[in-house]
Coordinates of C-alpha atoms in Angstrom, one line a residue:
M573 CA -49.7 -122.3 196.0
V574 CA -52.6 -120.0 196.1
F575 CA -51.7 -118.2 192.9
S576 CA -51.9 -121.4 190.8
T577 CA -54.9 -121.7 188.6
S578 CA -57.6 -123.5 190.4
A579 CA -60.0 -125.9 188.8
V580 CA -63.0 -124.1 187.3
R581 CA -66.5 -125.5 187.5
P582 CA -67.9 -126.2 184.1
R583 CA -70.9 -124.0 184.5
V584 CA -72.3 -121.0 186.4
E585 CA -75.4 -121.8 188.4
K586 CA -78.1 -119.5 187.2
R587 CA -81.1 -119.9 189.5
A588 CA -83.1 -117.9 192.0
M589 CA -81.7 -117.6 195.6
T590 CA -83.2 -120.3 197.8
P591 CA -84.9 -119.6 201.2
A592 CA -82.0 -121.4 202.9
E593 CA -79.5 -119.1 201.2
R594 CA -81.5 -116.0 202.1
K595 CA -81.3 -117.1 205.7
V596 CA -77.6 -117.6 205.5
I597 CA -77.1 -114.1 204.1
F598 CA -79.5 -112.5 206.6
A599 CA -78.0 -114.3 209.6
S600 CA -74.4 -113.4 208.5
S601 CA -75.3 -109.8 207.9
L602 CA -76.7 -109.1 211.3
G603 CA -73.2 -109.1 212.7
T604 CA -72.3 -106.2 210.4
V605 CA -75.5 -104.4 211.5
F606 CA -74.3 -104.8 215.1
E607 CA -70.9 -103.5 214.2
W608 CA -72.1 -100.2 212.7
Y609 CA -75.0 -99.8 215.1
D610 CA -72.6 -99.8 218.0
F611 CA -70.0 -97.7 216.1
Y612 CA -72.5 -94.8 215.5
L613 CA -74.0 -95.2 219.0
Y614 CA -70.7 -94.9 220.8
G615 CA -69.4 -92.2 218.5
S616 CA -72.6 -90.1 218.7
L617 CA -72.7 -90.4 222.5
A618 CA -69.0 -90.2 223.4
S619 CA -69.3 -86.9 225.3
I620 CA -72.2 -88.3 227.4
I621 CA -70.3 -91.5 228.0
G622 CA -67.2 -89.4 229.1
A623 CA -69.3 -87.5 231.6
Q624 CA -70.8 -90.8 233.0
F625 CA -67.7 -92.9 233.3
F626 CA -64.8 -90.5 233.5
S627 CA -66.4 -87.8 235.7
Q628 CA -63.4 -87.8 238.0
F629 CA -61.5 -85.8 235.4
P630 CA -62.2 -82.3 233.8
K631 CA -64.5 -82.4 230.9
T632 CA -61.8 -82.2 228.2
T633 CA -59.9 -85.1 229.8
A634 CA -63.1 -87.1 230.2
D635 CA -63.8 -86.6 226.5
I636 CA -60.3 -87.8 225.6
F637 CA -60.7 -91.0 227.7
A638 CA -64.1 -91.7 226.2
L639 CA -62.8 -91.4 222.7
L640 CA -59.7 -93.4 223.5
A641 CA -61.9 -96.2 224.8
F642 CA -63.8 -95.9 221.5
A643 CA -60.5 -96.1 219.5
A644 CA -59.4 -99.2 221.5
G645 CA -62.1 -101.2 219.8
F646 CA -60.5 -100.4 216.5
L647 CA -57.0 -101.1 217.5
V648 CA -57.6 -104.6 218.7
R649 CA -59.6 -105.8 215.7
P650 CA -56.6 -107.3 213.9
F651 CA -55.8 -109.3 217.1
G652 CA -59.4 -110.6 217.1
A653 CA -58.9 -111.6 213.5
L654 CA -56.0 -113.8 214.5
V655 CA -57.8 -115.3 217.5
F656 CA -61.2 -116.0 215.9
G657 CA -59.8 -116.7 212.5
R658 CA -57.7 -119.5 213.9
L659 CA -60.8 -120.8 215.8
G660 CA -62.9 -120.6 212.6
D661 CA -60.4 -122.7 210.6
L662 CA -60.1 -125.3 213.4
V663 CA -63.6 -125.8 214.7
G664 CA -65.8 -124.3 212.0
R665 CA -67.3 -121.1 210.7
K666 CA -70.8 -121.4 212.2
Y667 CA -69.7 -121.9 215.8
T668 CA -67.0 -119.3 215.7
F669 CA -69.3 -116.5 214.5
L670 CA -71.9 -117.6 217.0
V671 CA -69.3 -116.8 219.7
T672 CA -68.3 -113.5 218.1
I673 CA -71.8 -112.1 217.8
L674 CA -72.6 -113.3 221.4
I675 CA -69.5 -111.4 222.7
M676 CA -70.4 -108.3 220.6
G677 CA -74.0 -108.2 221.7
L678 CA -73.3 -108.7 225.4
S679 CA -70.5 -106.1 225.3
T680 CA -72.9 -103.5 223.9
F681 CA -75.7 -104.5 226.3
V682 CA -73.3 -104.3 229.3
V683 CA -72.5 -100.7 228.4
G684 CA -76.2 -99.8 228.7
L685 CA -76.5 -101.4 232.2
L686 CA -73.1 -100.4 233.6
P687 CA -73.2 -98.2 236.7
N688 CA -71.3 -94.9 236.3
Y689 CA -68.2 -93.6 238.1
A690 CA -70.3 -91.9 240.8
T691 CA -71.9 -95.2 241.7
I692 CA -69.0 -97.8 241.6
G693 CA -65.9 -95.6 241.2
V694 CA -62.9 -96.7 239.1
A695 CA -64.5 -100.1 238.3
A696 CA -66.9 -98.3 235.9
P697 CA -64.3 -97.1 233.4
I698 CA -62.3 -100.3 233.7
I699 CA -65.4 -102.4 232.9
L700 CA -66.3 -100.0 230.0
I701 CA -62.8 -100.3 228.4
S702 CA -62.9 -104.0 228.9
A703 CA -66.2 -104.2 227.1
R704 CA -64.8 -102.2 224.3
L705 CA -61.8 -104.4 224.0
L706 CA -63.9 -107.5 224.0
Q707 CA -66.1 -106.1 221.4
G708 CA -63.2 -105.1 219.2
L709 CA -61.8 -108.6 219.4
A710 CA -65.1 -110.1 218.5
L711 CA -65.5 -107.7 215.6
G712 CA -62.1 -108.8 214.3
G713 CA -63.5 -112.3 213.9
E714 CA -67.1 -111.4 212.8
Y715 CA -66.5 -110.1 209.3
G716 CA -64.2 -112.8 208.2
G717 CA -66.6 -115.4 209.5
A718 CA -69.6 -113.9 207.8
A719 CA -67.9 -113.4 204.5
T720 CA -66.4 -116.9 204.5
Y721 CA -69.6 -118.5 205.5
V722 CA -71.7 -116.8 202.8
A723 CA -69.2 -117.4 200.1
E724 CA -68.8 -121.1 200.9
H725 CA -72.6 -121.4 200.6
A726 CA -72.9 -119.4 197.4
P727 CA -73.3 -121.3 194.1
H728 CA -70.4 -121.1 191.7
G729 CA -70.4 -117.9 189.7
R730 CA -72.6 -115.9 192.2
R731 CA -70.2 -115.4 195.2
G732 CA -69.8 -111.7 194.4
F733 CA -73.6 -111.2 194.4
Y734 CA -74.2 -113.2 197.5
T735 CA -71.5 -111.7 199.6
S736 CA -72.3 -108.1 198.5
W737 CA -75.4 -108.2 200.6
I738 CA -73.2 -108.2 203.7
Q739 CA -71.7 -104.9 202.7
T740 CA -75.1 -103.1 202.5
T741 CA -75.7 -103.5 206.2
A742 CA -73.4 -100.7 207.3
T743 CA -76.1 -98.3 206.0
L744 CA -78.8 -100.2 208.0
G745 CA -76.7 -100.0 211.1
L746 CA -76.3 -96.2 210.6
F747 CA -80.0 -95.6 210.1
L748 CA -81.0 -97.9 212.9
S749 CA -78.7 -96.1 215.4
L750 CA -79.9 -92.7 214.3
L751 CA -83.5 -93.7 214.5
V752 CA -83.1 -95.2 218.0
I753 CA -81.1 -92.2 219.3
L754 CA -83.6 -89.7 217.8
A755 CA -86.6 -91.6 219.2
T756 CA -85.0 -91.8 222.7
R757 CA -84.0 -88.2 222.7
T758 CA -87.5 -87.1 221.8
Y759 CA -89.1 -89.3 224.4
F760 CA -86.8 -88.4 227.3
G761 CA -85.8 -84.8 226.4
E762 CA -82.2 -83.6 226.3
A763 CA -81.6 -83.3 230.1
R764 CA -83.1 -86.7 231.0
F765 CA -81.5 -88.3 228.0
A766 CA -78.0 -87.2 229.1
E767 CA -78.8 -88.6 232.6
I768 CA -80.4 -91.9 231.9
G769 CA -82.0 -92.1 228.4
W770 CA -78.7 -92.6 226.6
R771 CA -78.6 -96.2 228.0
V772 CA -81.7 -97.2 226.0
P773 CA -80.1 -97.5 222.6
F774 CA -77.4 -99.8 224.1
I775 CA -79.9 -101.9 226.0
V776 CA -82.3 -102.5 223.1
S777 CA -79.4 -103.9 221.1
V778 CA -80.1 -107.1 222.9
L779 CA -83.1 -107.6 220.5
L780 CA -80.6 -107.7 217.6
L781 CA -78.6 -110.2 219.6
L782 CA -81.5 -112.5 220.3
V783 CA -82.8 -112.5 216.7
S784 CA -79.3 -113.1 215.4
L785 CA -78.6 -116.0 217.8
W786 CA -81.9 -117.6 217.1
I787 CA -81.3 -117.5 213.3
R788 CA -77.7 -118.6 213.5
L789 CA -78.4 -121.6 215.7
Q790 CA -80.6 -122.9 212.9
L791 CA -77.8 -122.7 210.3
H792 CA -75.7 -125.6 209.2
E793 CA -71.9 -125.6 208.9
S794 CA -70.3 -124.4 205.7
P795 CA -70.2 -127.2 203.1
A796 CA -66.6 -126.4 202.2
F797 CA -65.5 -126.7 205.8
L798 CA -67.5 -130.0 206.2
K799 CA -65.9 -131.4 203.1
M800 CA -62.4 -130.4 204.4
K801 CA -63.1 -132.0 207.8
E802 CA -64.4 -135.2 206.2
E803 CA -61.3 -135.5 204.0
G804 CA -59.0 -134.7 206.9
T805 CA -57.3 -131.9 205.1
H806 CA -57.9 -129.2 207.7
S807 CA -55.0 -127.2 209.1
E808 CA -53.6 -128.2 212.5
A809 CA -52.0 -124.8 213.0
P810 CA -53.8 -122.1 210.9
L811 CA -51.7 -119.1 212.2
T812 CA -48.4 -120.8 211.5
E813 CA -49.5 -122.0 208.1
A814 CA -51.1 -118.6 207.1
F815 CA -48.3 -116.2 208.3
A816 CA -45.1 -118.2 208.9
T817 CA -45.2 -119.9 205.5
W818 CA -44.0 -117.3 203.0
S819 CA -46.1 -118.6 200.1
N820 CA -49.3 -117.9 202.1
A821 CA -48.0 -114.8 204.1
K822 CA -47.1 -113.2 200.7
I823 CA -50.8 -113.5 199.7
A824 CA -51.9 -111.8 202.9
L825 CA -49.5 -108.9 202.4
L826 CA -50.6 -108.5 198.8
A827 CA -54.3 -108.6 199.9
L828 CA -53.5 -105.8 202.3
F829 CA -51.6 -103.5 200.0
G830 CA -53.3 -104.6 196.7
L831 CA -56.9 -104.6 198.0
T832 CA -57.9 -103.7 201.5
M833 CA -55.6 -100.7 202.1
G834 CA -57.1 -98.8 199.2
Q835 CA -60.6 -100.1 199.9
G836 CA -60.3 -98.9 203.5
V837 CA -59.3 -95.3 202.7
V838 CA -61.8 -95.0 199.9
W839 CA -64.5 -96.2 202.3
Y840 CA -63.6 -93.7 205.1
T841 CA -63.2 -90.8 202.7
G842 CA -66.5 -91.4 201.0
Q843 CA -68.6 -91.8 204.2
F844 CA -66.8 -90.3 207.2
Y845 CA -64.3 -87.7 206.0
S846 CA -67.0 -86.2 203.7
L847 CA -69.2 -85.7 206.8
F848 CA -66.3 -84.2 208.7
F849 CA -65.4 -81.9 205.8
L850 CA -69.0 -80.6 205.4
Q851 CA -69.3 -79.8 209.1
S852 CA -65.8 -78.8 210.2
I853 CA -64.4 -77.2 207.0
C854 CA -67.5 -76.0 205.1
K855 CA -69.4 -75.1 208.3
V856 CA -72.6 -76.8 207.3
D857 CA -74.9 -77.5 210.3
G858 CA -75.0 -81.0 211.6
Y859 CA -78.6 -81.6 210.7
T860 CA -78.1 -80.6 207.1
A861 CA -74.8 -82.5 206.8
N862 CA -76.3 -85.7 208.1
L863 CA -79.3 -85.4 205.8
L864 CA -77.0 -84.9 202.7
I865 CA -74.9 -88.0 203.6
A866 CA -78.1 -90.0 204.3
W867 CA -79.5 -89.2 200.9
A868 CA -76.2 -90.1 199.2
L869 CA -76.3 -93.4 201.1
V870 CA -79.9 -94.0 200.0
I871 CA -78.8 -93.4 196.3
G872 CA -75.6 -95.4 196.5
T873 CA -76.4 -98.4 198.7
G874 CA -77.9 -100.5 195.9
F875 CA -74.6 -100.3 194.1
F876 CA -73.0 -102.6 196.7
V877 CA -75.1 -105.4 195.3
F878 CA -74.8 -104.2 191.7
F879 CA -71.0 -104.2 191.8
G880 CA -71.0 -107.6 193.6
W881 CA -73.2 -109.0 190.8
L882 CA -71.1 -107.3 188.1
S883 CA -67.9 -108.8 189.7
D884 CA -69.3 -112.3 189.0
H885 CA -69.3 -111.4 185.3
I886 CA -66.2 -109.2 184.7
G887 CA -64.1 -110.0 187.8
R888 CA -63.4 -108.6 191.2
K889 CA -60.1 -107.0 190.4
P890 CA -61.1 -104.5 187.7
I891 CA -64.0 -103.1 189.8
I892 CA -62.0 -102.7 193.0
L893 CA -59.0 -101.2 191.3
L894 CA -61.0 -98.9 189.1
G895 CA -62.8 -97.6 192.2
C896 CA -59.4 -96.8 193.8
L897 CA -58.2 -95.2 190.6
F898 CA -61.3 -93.1 190.1
A899 CA -61.1 -91.9 193.7
A900 CA -57.4 -91.0 193.4
V901 CA -58.0 -89.0 190.2
T902 CA -61.2 -87.2 191.1
Y903 CA -61.1 -86.5 194.9
F904 CA -59.6 -83.0 194.5
P905 CA -62.2 -81.7 192.0
I906 CA -65.1 -83.4 193.8
Y907 CA -64.1 -81.9 197.2
K908 CA -63.6 -78.5 195.6
A909 CA -67.0 -78.7 194.1
I910 CA -68.4 -79.7 197.5
T911 CA -67.0 -76.5 199.0
A912 CA -68.3 -74.4 196.1
N913 CA -71.9 -75.7 196.6
A914 CA -71.9 -76.0 200.4
N915 CA -70.3 -72.6 201.2
P916 CA -69.8 -70.4 198.1
A917 CA -68.3 -67.5 200.1
L918 CA -65.7 -69.8 201.6
A919 CA -64.7 -71.2 198.2
H920 CA -64.3 -67.6 196.9
A921 CA -62.3 -66.5 200.0
I922 CA -60.0 -69.5 199.8
E923 CA -59.0 -68.4 196.3
T924 CA -58.8 -64.6 196.8
V925 CA -57.8 -63.9 200.5
K926 CA -54.2 -64.3 201.4
V927 CA -53.6 -65.4 205.0
Q928 CA -50.2 -66.0 206.7
V929 CA -49.0 -67.3 210.0
V930 CA -45.8 -65.5 210.8
A931 CA -44.0 -67.5 213.5
D932 CA -40.7 -68.7 214.9
P933 CA -40.3 -72.2 213.3
A934 CA -39.2 -73.5 216.7
D935 CA -42.6 -72.6 218.0
C936 CA -44.5 -74.7 215.5
G937 CA -45.1 -78.3 216.5
N938 CA -47.0 -81.3 215.3
L939 CA -50.8 -80.8 215.1
F940 CA -51.8 -84.5 215.0
N941 CA -55.0 -84.6 217.1
P942 CA -56.4 -88.2 216.9
V943 CA -59.3 -87.7 219.3
G944 CA -60.0 -84.1 218.5
T945 CA -59.6 -82.8 222.0
R946 CA -55.9 -82.0 222.2
V947 CA -55.2 -78.5 223.6
F948 CA -52.4 -76.6 221.9
T949 CA -50.2 -74.2 223.9
N950 CA -47.5 -72.7 221.6
S951 CA -48.7 -69.5 219.8
C952 CA -47.9 -70.9 216.4
D953 CA -49.9 -74.1 217.1
V954 CA -52.8 -72.1 218.5
A955 CA -52.9 -69.9 215.4
R956 CA -52.7 -72.8 212.9
D957 CA -55.2 -74.9 214.8
F958 CA -57.7 -72.0 214.8
L959 CA -57.3 -71.3 211.1
A960 CA -57.6 -75.0 210.2
K961 CA -60.8 -75.4 212.2
S962 CA -62.1 -72.2 210.6
G963 CA -61.7 -73.7 207.1
V964 CA -59.1 -71.0 206.2
R965 CA -56.3 -71.6 203.7
Y966 CA -53.0 -70.1 204.9
E967 CA -49.3 -70.4 204.6
T968 CA -46.7 -70.4 207.4
V969 CA -43.9 -67.9 207.1
A970 CA -40.7 -67.9 209.3
G971 CA -40.7 -65.0 211.8
P972 CA -38.3 -63.6 214.4
A973 CA -37.0 -66.1 216.9
G974 CA -38.7 -66.0 220.3
Q975 CA -41.6 -63.8 219.1
P976 CA -45.2 -64.9 219.4
A977 CA -46.9 -66.0 216.2
Q978 CA -49.1 -63.5 214.3
I979 CA -51.9 -64.1 211.8
V980 CA -51.7 -61.6 208.9
I981 CA -55.0 -61.3 207.1
G982 CA -55.2 -58.8 204.3
G983 CA -52.6 -56.5 205.9
V984 CA -54.2 -56.8 209.4
S985 CA -52.0 -58.6 212.0
I986 CA -53.5 -60.5 215.0
Q987 CA -51.1 -61.8 217.6
A988 CA -51.7 -65.3 218.9
F989 CA -51.4 -66.0 222.6
D990 CA -49.0 -68.4 224.3
A991 CA -51.0 -70.6 226.7
A992 CA -47.9 -71.2 228.8
Q993 CA -47.6 -67.5 229.5
A994 CA -51.2 -66.4 229.6
T995 CA -52.7 -65.6 233.0
N996 CA -56.2 -66.6 231.9
V997 CA -56.0 -69.1 228.9
K998 CA -59.8 -69.1 228.4
A999 CA -60.1 -65.3 228.2
A1000 CA -56.9 -65.0 226.0
N1001 CA -58.3 -67.7 223.6
A1002 CA -61.7 -66.0 223.4
E1003 CA -60.1 -62.6 222.7
F1004 CA -57.7 -64.0 220.1
A1005 CA -60.5 -65.9 218.3
A1006 CA -62.8 -62.9 218.3
A1007 CA -60.2 -60.6 216.8
A1008 CA -59.1 -63.2 214.2
T1009 CA -62.7 -64.0 213.2
A1010 CA -63.5 -60.3 212.7
A1011 CA -60.4 -59.8 210.5
L1012 CA -61.3 -62.9 208.4
Q1013 CA -64.8 -61.8 207.9
Q1014 CA -63.7 -58.3 207.0
A1015 CA -61.4 -59.8 204.4
G1016 CA -64.2 -61.9 202.8
Y1017 CA -64.5 -65.2 204.8
P1018 CA -68.1 -65.9 205.6
K1019 CA -69.8 -65.8 209.0
A1020 CA -70.8 -69.1 210.7
N1021 CA -74.5 -68.3 209.9
D1022 CA -73.9 -67.0 206.4
P1023 CA -77.2 -67.3 204.5
D1024 CA -75.3 -68.7 201.5
I1025 CA -74.2 -71.8 203.4
V1026 CA -76.4 -74.7 202.3
R1027 CA -79.1 -75.5 204.8
M1028 CA -82.0 -78.0 204.8
T1029 CA -85.0 -77.6 207.1
H1030 CA -86.5 -81.0 206.5
P1031 CA -85.5 -84.2 204.7
F1032 CA -87.2 -83.3 201.4
D1033 CA -85.9 -79.7 201.2
F1034 CA -84.4 -80.1 197.7
N1035 CA -85.2 -76.6 196.4
K1036 CA -82.5 -74.9 198.4
P1037 CA -79.4 -73.8 196.4
G1038 CA -76.6 -76.4 196.4
V1039 CA -78.7 -79.3 197.9
L1040 CA -79.1 -81.4 194.8
P1041 CA -75.6 -80.9 193.5
L1042 CA -74.2 -81.8 196.9
I1043 CA -76.3 -85.0 197.1
G1044 CA -75.0 -85.9 193.6
L1045 CA -71.3 -85.3 194.5
L1046 CA -71.6 -87.2 197.8
A1047 CA -73.4 -90.0 195.9
I1048 CA -70.4 -90.3 193.6
L1049 CA -68.2 -90.7 196.6
V1050 CA -70.5 -93.4 197.9
I1051 CA -70.5 -95.2 194.6
Y1052 CA -66.7 -95.3 194.7
V1053 CA -67.2 -96.9 198.1
T1054 CA -69.5 -99.5 196.6
M1055 CA -67.0 -100.3 193.8
V1056 CA -64.2 -101.1 196.3
Y1057 CA -66.4 -102.7 199.0
G1058 CA -69.1 -104.6 197.1
P1059 CA -66.7 -107.3 195.6
I1060 CA -64.1 -107.3 198.4
A1061 CA -65.5 -110.2 200.5
A1062 CA -65.6 -112.5 197.5
A1063 CA -62.1 -111.5 196.4
L1064 CA -60.6 -112.1 199.8
V1065 CA -62.4 -115.5 200.2
E1066 CA -61.2 -116.7 196.8
L1067 CA -57.6 -115.6 197.4
F1068 CA -57.0 -118.2 200.2
P1069 CA -57.4 -122.0 200.5
T1070 CA -60.2 -123.3 202.6
R1071 CA -57.9 -124.7 205.4
I1072 CA -56.7 -121.2 206.4
R1073 CA -59.2 -119.0 204.7
Y1074 CA -60.9 -117.5 207.8
T1075 CA -57.5 -116.7 209.4
S1076 CA -55.8 -115.4 206.3
M1077 CA -58.6 -113.0 205.0
S1078 CA -59.5 -111.5 208.4
L1079 CA -56.1 -109.9 209.2
P1080 CA -55.6 -107.9 206.0
Y1081 CA -59.2 -106.8 206.1
H1082 CA -59.1 -105.4 209.6
I1083 CA -55.6 -103.8 209.2
G1084 CA -56.7 -102.1 205.9
N1085 CA -60.0 -100.9 207.4
G1086 CA -59.3 -100.5 211.1
W1087 CA -55.8 -98.9 210.8
F1088 CA -55.4 -97.4 207.4
G1089 CA -59.1 -96.4 207.2
G1090 CA -59.7 -95.7 210.9
L1091 CA -56.8 -93.3 211.2
L1092 CA -57.8 -91.3 208.1
P1093 CA -60.0 -88.6 209.6
A1094 CA -57.5 -87.6 212.3
T1095 CA -54.5 -87.8 210.0
A1096 CA -56.1 -86.0 207.1
F1097 CA -57.1 -83.1 209.4
A1098 CA -53.6 -83.0 210.9
M1099 CA -52.3 -82.6 207.4
V1100 CA -54.7 -79.8 206.7
A1101 CA -53.7 -78.0 209.9
Q1102 CA -50.0 -78.5 209.3
T1103 CA -50.0 -77.1 205.8
G1104 CA -52.9 -74.6 205.8
D1105 CA -54.5 -76.2 202.7
I1106 CA -58.1 -77.4 203.4
Y1107 CA -57.7 -80.0 200.6
Y1108 CA -54.2 -81.3 201.5
G1109 CA -55.6 -84.0 203.7
L1110 CA -57.0 -85.7 200.6
W1111 CA -53.4 -86.8 199.8
Y1112 CA -53.7 -89.4 202.5
P1113 CA -56.4 -91.5 200.7
I1114 CA -55.1 -90.6 197.2
V1115 CA -51.6 -91.9 197.9
F1116 CA -52.9 -95.2 199.5
A1117 CA -55.6 -95.7 196.9
A1118 CA -52.9 -95.2 194.1
I1119 CA -50.6 -97.7 195.8
T1120 CA -53.4 -100.2 196.0
F1121 CA -54.1 -99.7 192.3
V1122 CA -50.5 -100.3 191.3
V1123 CA -49.9 -103.2 193.6
G1124 CA -53.3 -104.8 192.7
A1125 CA -52.8 -104.3 189.0
L1126 CA -49.4 -106.0 189.0
F1127 CA -49.7 -108.7 191.6
I1128 CA -53.3 -109.6 192.5
P1129 CA -54.8 -112.4 190.3
E1130 CA -58.4 -112.4 189.1
T1131 CA -60.3 -114.9 191.2
K1132 CA -63.9 -114.9 190.1
D1133 CA -63.6 -118.3 188.3
R1134 CA -61.8 -120.2 191.1
D1135 CA -63.5 -123.3 192.5
I1136 CA -63.1 -122.7 196.2
F1137 CA -63.9 -126.4 196.8
A1138 CA -60.9 -127.5 194.7
D1139 CA -58.2 -126.5 197.1
I1140 CA -59.5 -128.4 200.1

């Protein structure tokens, strides 16, 4: 039983990290750099990729397919966790994550070389999607392998500190991708970049691959795995033992609901939803929003290592669960403070201007928009989607049956159009948006270029009003991320026995992060659009973080003192 008290080593090894251990951490972390480098590359260049590989469709449809190809990589990660987790428990940690990083690197490289639709036709999008699926599968096995490998090399009492270095590399992947994209755009110019220059960031990723492979080929197998193989105690059927045996499957479920589910939503709320909120809700320009997030990451990144180190002394469980609790309790006031500092006029208008959508309830549908390019046709949906994207708080009121929806702003009524009945949808949408925008501004909502909206002109432009408070607020959100993410690798490794560790820990990690976390931005915005409350989407991470706090507090054991060699 995994929950039984494992033997505890008599002493904690207090010594400096050896060169061999540094190499283990560096080699293992490069996979995470790859993961986030590609994530930001593909996300930043999705519209260009759509135009290159789905040019047979209208632009909106091409964007949808490009983003769906992006999402496919997320959706298959749990399956990759099963495939490569099983392989890692059967043949070894080292060889498995050599395979995963090779697949990841080649998939990214192939996208950079792949001819577009105009050149090879339908084969182009098929190969693109195949590359994304292969990469998603490889990523599903990469994190579990890296975390397991580092933890099984770490001296007793320092697993939290050693594995926390893996968590910092997401920031490196972000900065690396931004740096390469910026340099390439500057060199080629926008027109040439959209035509051919966009391939360069994907192609240069082969350098990461070669360095990573060279270093990983010099590594030795995990000592825990070697000991298990020597004693003949390895599992013959890791998947069956991990998930068909209730005593082990129960631990995987508890790891999901008591650790990684909350960790995933806190991670995405702190680093992705905050960026979306600044740009889409508060109307902060993209340059400023990215700089604010970047400074918050610079301040907060060191806390990954700090909380990993601290978890070796006070435990994994209290740090992770307190991170979930702090997030659940403080998200509303923090995001309200973000609005007040980023766009003061918007914060004032939300509290003082009453806006209603008067519509036939039968005309109001679901506003879930997972890839951000869905086109709404019913007048009620058109009105609510416009208001949500404009950062307007509103309420929906039942109106006469069969009548088009109206937006009522301070006594002024604006009729929304029904796309199914409009002779020229584009013109009708432009006319409606112009009238609604004018009425909102007349009532007190700020213009898009309102001078009070926070704006930075260079990376060190700290004297502008609101900049430093925003960096501080965003840094708090990042620190919550470091609390839940810094110790998570050590906690997951220690929950499961060596014979099925790779398999067991990878699945709950990728479901918690890829599904619960990955769906957060789209789901949260759909909740905002559906209710008319710009803060309502925060209930998504709050509820899941609170569930993790309760489940974790009641059922997850503290694992920091477990001897992971004792259960071989």
